[in-house]
PDB file of C-alpha atoms in Angstrom:
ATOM      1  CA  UNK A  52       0.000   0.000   0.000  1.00 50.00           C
ATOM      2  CA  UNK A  53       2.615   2.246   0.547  1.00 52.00           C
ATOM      3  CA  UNK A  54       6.041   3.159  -1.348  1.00 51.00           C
ATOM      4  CA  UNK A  55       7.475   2.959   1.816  1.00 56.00           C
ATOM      5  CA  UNK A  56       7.421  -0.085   4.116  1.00 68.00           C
ATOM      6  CA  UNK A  57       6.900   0.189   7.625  1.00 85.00           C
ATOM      7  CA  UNK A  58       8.280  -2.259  10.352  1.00 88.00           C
ATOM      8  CA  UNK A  59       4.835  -3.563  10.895  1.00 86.00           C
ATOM      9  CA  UNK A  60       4.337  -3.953   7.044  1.00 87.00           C
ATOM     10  CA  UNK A  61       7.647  -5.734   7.014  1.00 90.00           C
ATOM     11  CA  UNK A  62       6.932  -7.670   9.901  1.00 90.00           C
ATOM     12  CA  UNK A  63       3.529  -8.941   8.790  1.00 89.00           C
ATOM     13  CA  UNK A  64       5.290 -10.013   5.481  1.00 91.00           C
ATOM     14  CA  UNK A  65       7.953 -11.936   7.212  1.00 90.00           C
ATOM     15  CA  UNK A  66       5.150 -13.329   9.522  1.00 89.00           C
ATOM     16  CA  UNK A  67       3.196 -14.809   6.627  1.00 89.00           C
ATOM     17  CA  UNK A  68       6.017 -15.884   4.687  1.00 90.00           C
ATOM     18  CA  UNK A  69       6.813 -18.414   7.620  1.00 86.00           C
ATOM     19  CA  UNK A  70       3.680 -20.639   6.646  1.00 84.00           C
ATOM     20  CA  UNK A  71       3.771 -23.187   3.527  1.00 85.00           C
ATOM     21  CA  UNK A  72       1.077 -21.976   1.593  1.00 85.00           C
ATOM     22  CA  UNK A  73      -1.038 -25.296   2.158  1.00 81.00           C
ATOM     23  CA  UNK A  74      -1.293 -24.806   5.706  1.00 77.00           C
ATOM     24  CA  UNK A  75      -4.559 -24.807   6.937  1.00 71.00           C
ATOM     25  CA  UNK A  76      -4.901 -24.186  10.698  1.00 63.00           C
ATOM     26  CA  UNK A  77      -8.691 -24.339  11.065  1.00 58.00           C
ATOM     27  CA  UNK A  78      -8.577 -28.272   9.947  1.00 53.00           C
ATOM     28  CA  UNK A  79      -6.784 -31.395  11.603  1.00 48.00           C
ATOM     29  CA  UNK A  80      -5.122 -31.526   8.472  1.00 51.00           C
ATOM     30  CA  UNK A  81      -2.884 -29.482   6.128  1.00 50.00           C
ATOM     31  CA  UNK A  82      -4.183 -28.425   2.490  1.00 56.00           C
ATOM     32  CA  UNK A  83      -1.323 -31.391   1.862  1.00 64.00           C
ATOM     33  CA  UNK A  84      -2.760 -34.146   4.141  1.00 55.00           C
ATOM     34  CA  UNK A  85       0.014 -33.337   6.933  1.00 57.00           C
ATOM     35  CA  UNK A  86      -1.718 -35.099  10.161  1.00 57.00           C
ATOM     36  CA  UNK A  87      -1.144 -32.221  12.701  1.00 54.00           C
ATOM     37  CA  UNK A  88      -2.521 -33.693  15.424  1.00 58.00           C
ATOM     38  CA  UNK A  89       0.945 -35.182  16.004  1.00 54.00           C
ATOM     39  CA  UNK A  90       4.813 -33.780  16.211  1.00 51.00           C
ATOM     40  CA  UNK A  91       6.714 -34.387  13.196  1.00 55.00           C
ATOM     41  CA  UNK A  92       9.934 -32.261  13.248  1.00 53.00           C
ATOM     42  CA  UNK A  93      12.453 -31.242  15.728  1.00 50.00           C
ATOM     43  CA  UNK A  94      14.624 -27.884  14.921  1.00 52.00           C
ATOM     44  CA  UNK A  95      16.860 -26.253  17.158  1.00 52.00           C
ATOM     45  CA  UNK A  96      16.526 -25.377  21.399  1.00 52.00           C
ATOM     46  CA  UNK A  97      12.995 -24.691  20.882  1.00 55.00           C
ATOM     47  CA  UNK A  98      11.959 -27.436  19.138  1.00 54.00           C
ATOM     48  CA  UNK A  99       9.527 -27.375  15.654  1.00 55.00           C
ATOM     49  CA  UNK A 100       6.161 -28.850  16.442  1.00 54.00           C
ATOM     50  CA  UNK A 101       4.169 -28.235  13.697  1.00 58.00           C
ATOM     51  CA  UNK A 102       6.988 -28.360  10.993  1.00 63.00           C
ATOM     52  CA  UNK A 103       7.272 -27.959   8.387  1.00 70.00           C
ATOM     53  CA  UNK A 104       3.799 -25.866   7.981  1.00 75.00           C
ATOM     54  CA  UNK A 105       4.451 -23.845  10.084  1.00 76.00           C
ATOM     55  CA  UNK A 106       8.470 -21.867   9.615  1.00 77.00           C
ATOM     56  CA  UNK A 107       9.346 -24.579   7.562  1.00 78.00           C
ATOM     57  CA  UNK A 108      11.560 -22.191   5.733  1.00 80.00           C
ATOM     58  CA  UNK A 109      14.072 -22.704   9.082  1.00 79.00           C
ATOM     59  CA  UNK A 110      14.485 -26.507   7.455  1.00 78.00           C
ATOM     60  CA  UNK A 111      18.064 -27.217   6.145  1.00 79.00           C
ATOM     61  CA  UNK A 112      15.846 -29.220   3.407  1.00 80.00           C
ATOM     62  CA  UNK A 113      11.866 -28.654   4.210  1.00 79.00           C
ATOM     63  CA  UNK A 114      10.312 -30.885   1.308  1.00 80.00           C
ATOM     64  CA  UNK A 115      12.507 -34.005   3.013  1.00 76.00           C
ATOM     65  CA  UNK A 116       9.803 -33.717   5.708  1.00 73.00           C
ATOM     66  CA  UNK A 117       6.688 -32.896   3.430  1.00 78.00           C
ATOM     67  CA  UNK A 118       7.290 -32.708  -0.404  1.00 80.00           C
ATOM     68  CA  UNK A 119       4.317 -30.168  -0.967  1.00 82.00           C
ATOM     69  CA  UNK A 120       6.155 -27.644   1.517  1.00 83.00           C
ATOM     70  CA  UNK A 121       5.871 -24.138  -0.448  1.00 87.00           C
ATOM     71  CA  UNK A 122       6.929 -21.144   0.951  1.00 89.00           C
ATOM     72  CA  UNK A 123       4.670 -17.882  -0.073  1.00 91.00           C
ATOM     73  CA  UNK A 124       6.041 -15.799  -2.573  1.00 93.00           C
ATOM     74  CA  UNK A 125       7.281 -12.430  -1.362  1.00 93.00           C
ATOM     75  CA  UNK A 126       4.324 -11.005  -3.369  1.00 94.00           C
ATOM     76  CA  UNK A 127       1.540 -13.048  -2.162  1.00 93.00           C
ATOM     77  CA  UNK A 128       2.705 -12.263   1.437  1.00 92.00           C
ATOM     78  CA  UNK A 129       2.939  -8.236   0.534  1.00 92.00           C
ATOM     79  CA  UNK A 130      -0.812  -8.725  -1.073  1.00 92.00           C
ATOM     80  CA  UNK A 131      -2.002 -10.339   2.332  1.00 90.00           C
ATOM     81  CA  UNK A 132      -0.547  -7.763   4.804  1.00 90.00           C
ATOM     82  CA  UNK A 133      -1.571  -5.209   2.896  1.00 90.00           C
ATOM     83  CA  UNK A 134      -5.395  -6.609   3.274  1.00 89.00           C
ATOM     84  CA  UNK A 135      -4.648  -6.773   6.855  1.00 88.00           C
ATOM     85  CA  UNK A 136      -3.699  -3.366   6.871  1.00 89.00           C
ATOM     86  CA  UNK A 137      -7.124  -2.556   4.756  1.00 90.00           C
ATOM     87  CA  UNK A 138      -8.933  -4.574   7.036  1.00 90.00           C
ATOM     88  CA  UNK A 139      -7.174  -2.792   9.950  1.00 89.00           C
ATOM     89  CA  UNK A 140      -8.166   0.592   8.767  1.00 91.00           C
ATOM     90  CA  UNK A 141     -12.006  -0.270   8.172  1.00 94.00           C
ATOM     91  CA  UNK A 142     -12.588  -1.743  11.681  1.00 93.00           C
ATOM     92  CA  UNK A 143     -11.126   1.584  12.831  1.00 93.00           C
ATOM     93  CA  UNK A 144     -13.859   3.644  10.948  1.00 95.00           C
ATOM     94  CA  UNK A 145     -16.278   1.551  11.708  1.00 95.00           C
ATOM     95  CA  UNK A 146     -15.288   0.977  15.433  1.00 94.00           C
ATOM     96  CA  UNK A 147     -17.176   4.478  16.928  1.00 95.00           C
ATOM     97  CA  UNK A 148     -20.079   3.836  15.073  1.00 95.00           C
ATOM     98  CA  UNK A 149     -20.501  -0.012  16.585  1.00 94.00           C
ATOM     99  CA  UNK A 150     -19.429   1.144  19.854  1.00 93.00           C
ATOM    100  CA  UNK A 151     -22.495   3.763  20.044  1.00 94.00           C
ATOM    101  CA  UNK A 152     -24.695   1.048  18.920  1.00 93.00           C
ATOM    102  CA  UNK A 153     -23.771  -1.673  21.177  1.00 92.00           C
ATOM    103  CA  UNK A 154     -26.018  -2.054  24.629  1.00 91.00           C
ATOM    104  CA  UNK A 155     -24.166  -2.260  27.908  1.00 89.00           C
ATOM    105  CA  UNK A 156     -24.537  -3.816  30.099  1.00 90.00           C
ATOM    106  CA  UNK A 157     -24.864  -6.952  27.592  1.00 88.00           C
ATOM    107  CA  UNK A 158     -28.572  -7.245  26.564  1.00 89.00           C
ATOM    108  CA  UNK A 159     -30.771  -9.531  28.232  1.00 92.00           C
ATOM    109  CA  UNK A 160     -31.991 -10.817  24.400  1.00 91.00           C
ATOM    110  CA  UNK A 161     -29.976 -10.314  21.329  1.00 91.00           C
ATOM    111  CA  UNK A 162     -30.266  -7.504  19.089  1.00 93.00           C
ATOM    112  CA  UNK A 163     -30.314  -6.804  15.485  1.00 94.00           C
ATOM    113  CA  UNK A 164     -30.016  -3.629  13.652  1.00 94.00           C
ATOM    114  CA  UNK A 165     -29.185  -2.058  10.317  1.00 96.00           C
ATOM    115  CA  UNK A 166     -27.348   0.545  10.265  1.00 95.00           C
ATOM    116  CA  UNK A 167     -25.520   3.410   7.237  1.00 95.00           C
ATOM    117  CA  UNK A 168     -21.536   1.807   6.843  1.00 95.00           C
ATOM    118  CA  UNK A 169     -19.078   4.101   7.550  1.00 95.00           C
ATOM    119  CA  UNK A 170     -17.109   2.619   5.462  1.00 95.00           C
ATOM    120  CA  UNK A 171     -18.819   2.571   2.125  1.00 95.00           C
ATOM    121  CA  UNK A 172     -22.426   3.990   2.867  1.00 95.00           C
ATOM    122  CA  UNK A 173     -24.029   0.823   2.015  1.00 95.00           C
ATOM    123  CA  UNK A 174     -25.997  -1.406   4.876  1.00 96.00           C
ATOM    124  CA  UNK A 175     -24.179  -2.782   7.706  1.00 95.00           C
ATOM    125  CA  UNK A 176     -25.814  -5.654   9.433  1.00 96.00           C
ATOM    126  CA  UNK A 177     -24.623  -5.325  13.188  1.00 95.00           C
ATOM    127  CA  UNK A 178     -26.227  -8.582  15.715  1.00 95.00           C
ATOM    128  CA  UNK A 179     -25.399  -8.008  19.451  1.00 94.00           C
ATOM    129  CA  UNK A 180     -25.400 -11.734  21.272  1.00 93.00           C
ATOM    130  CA  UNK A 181     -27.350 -11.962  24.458  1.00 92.00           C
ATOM    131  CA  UNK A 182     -24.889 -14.410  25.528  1.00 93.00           C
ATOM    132  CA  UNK A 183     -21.608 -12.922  25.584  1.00 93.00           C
ATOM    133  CA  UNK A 184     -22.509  -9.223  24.748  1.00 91.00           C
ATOM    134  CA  UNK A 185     -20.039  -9.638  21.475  1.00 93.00           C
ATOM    135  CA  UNK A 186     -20.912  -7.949  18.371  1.00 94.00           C
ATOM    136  CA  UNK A 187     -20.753  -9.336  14.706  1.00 95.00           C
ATOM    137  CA  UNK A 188     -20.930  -6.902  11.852  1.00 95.00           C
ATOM    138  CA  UNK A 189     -20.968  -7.946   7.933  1.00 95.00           C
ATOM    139  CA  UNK A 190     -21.321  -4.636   5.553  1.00 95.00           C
ATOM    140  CA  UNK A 191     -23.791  -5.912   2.082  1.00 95.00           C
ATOM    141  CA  UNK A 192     -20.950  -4.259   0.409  1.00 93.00           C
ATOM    142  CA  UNK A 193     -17.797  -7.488  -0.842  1.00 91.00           C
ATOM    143  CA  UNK A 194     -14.490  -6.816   0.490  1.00 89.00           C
ATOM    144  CA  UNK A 195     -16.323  -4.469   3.275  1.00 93.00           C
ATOM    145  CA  UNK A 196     -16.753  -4.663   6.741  1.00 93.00           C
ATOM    146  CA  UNK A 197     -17.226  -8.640   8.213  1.00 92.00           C
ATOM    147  CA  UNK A 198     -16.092  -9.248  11.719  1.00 90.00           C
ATOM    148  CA  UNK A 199     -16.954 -11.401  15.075  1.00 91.00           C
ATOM    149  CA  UNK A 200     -15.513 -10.643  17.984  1.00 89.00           C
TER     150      UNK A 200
END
């Protein structure tokens, strides 16, 4: 996003870059069929528990352990933190308006509201839960506002 990189740009691209690019971390298994459920590779003091998905790129030789290990290109990883950033700066716009909208104490029922996007204009659907008094928000708008707390 910008011509020059910050420290937290830099650091989110080194971040991603750690990952093979199969890794999948809500599933008990890799995009490549890694079982993670177990240990599988031992690097260094610390230890590598998830290796190679996860800083795989620390591996003398990372596709001896898994031959589908990819690390993310430098531009997929800029492309990524840069929709973190984007993502970043939308929660911040839209952050006063949810804030003045959300009931506290929690509400005894849940509550659900349309409301003008801050972001875009269009229709934000904000849901407060009854439960935990956490606040979901998904803008009509793609590539908009979409969060759960």
């Amino acid at each position: 996003m910008s011509a020059f990189p910050t420290k937290a740009r830099l650091d989110s691209i080194d971040f991603h870059r750690r990952y093979c690019v199969h890794y999948e971390p809500r599933e008990s298994k890799t995009g490549c069929g890694l079982d993670l459920e177990r240990p599988h590779v031992a690097v260094g003091d610390k230890g590598m528990k998830w290796g190679p998905c996860i800083e795989g790129h620390l591996l003398e030789s990372p596709c001896s352990h898994c031959p589908k290990w990819e690390r993310p290109s430098l531009e997929s990883a800029e492309k990524y933190s840069d929709g973190l950033e984007l993502a970043l700066v939308r929660l911040t716009i839209v952050d006063p308006v949810i804030s003045k909208w959300r009931a506290y104490p929690k509400p005894k029922t849940g509550r659900r509201d349309v409301l003008e996007c801050p972001v875009c204009k269009g229709k934000l659907h904000v849901e407060q839960s009854s439960y935990n008094g956490h606040v979901r928000a998904c803008c009509e708008t793609a590539d908009c506002v979409n969060f759960i707390e």
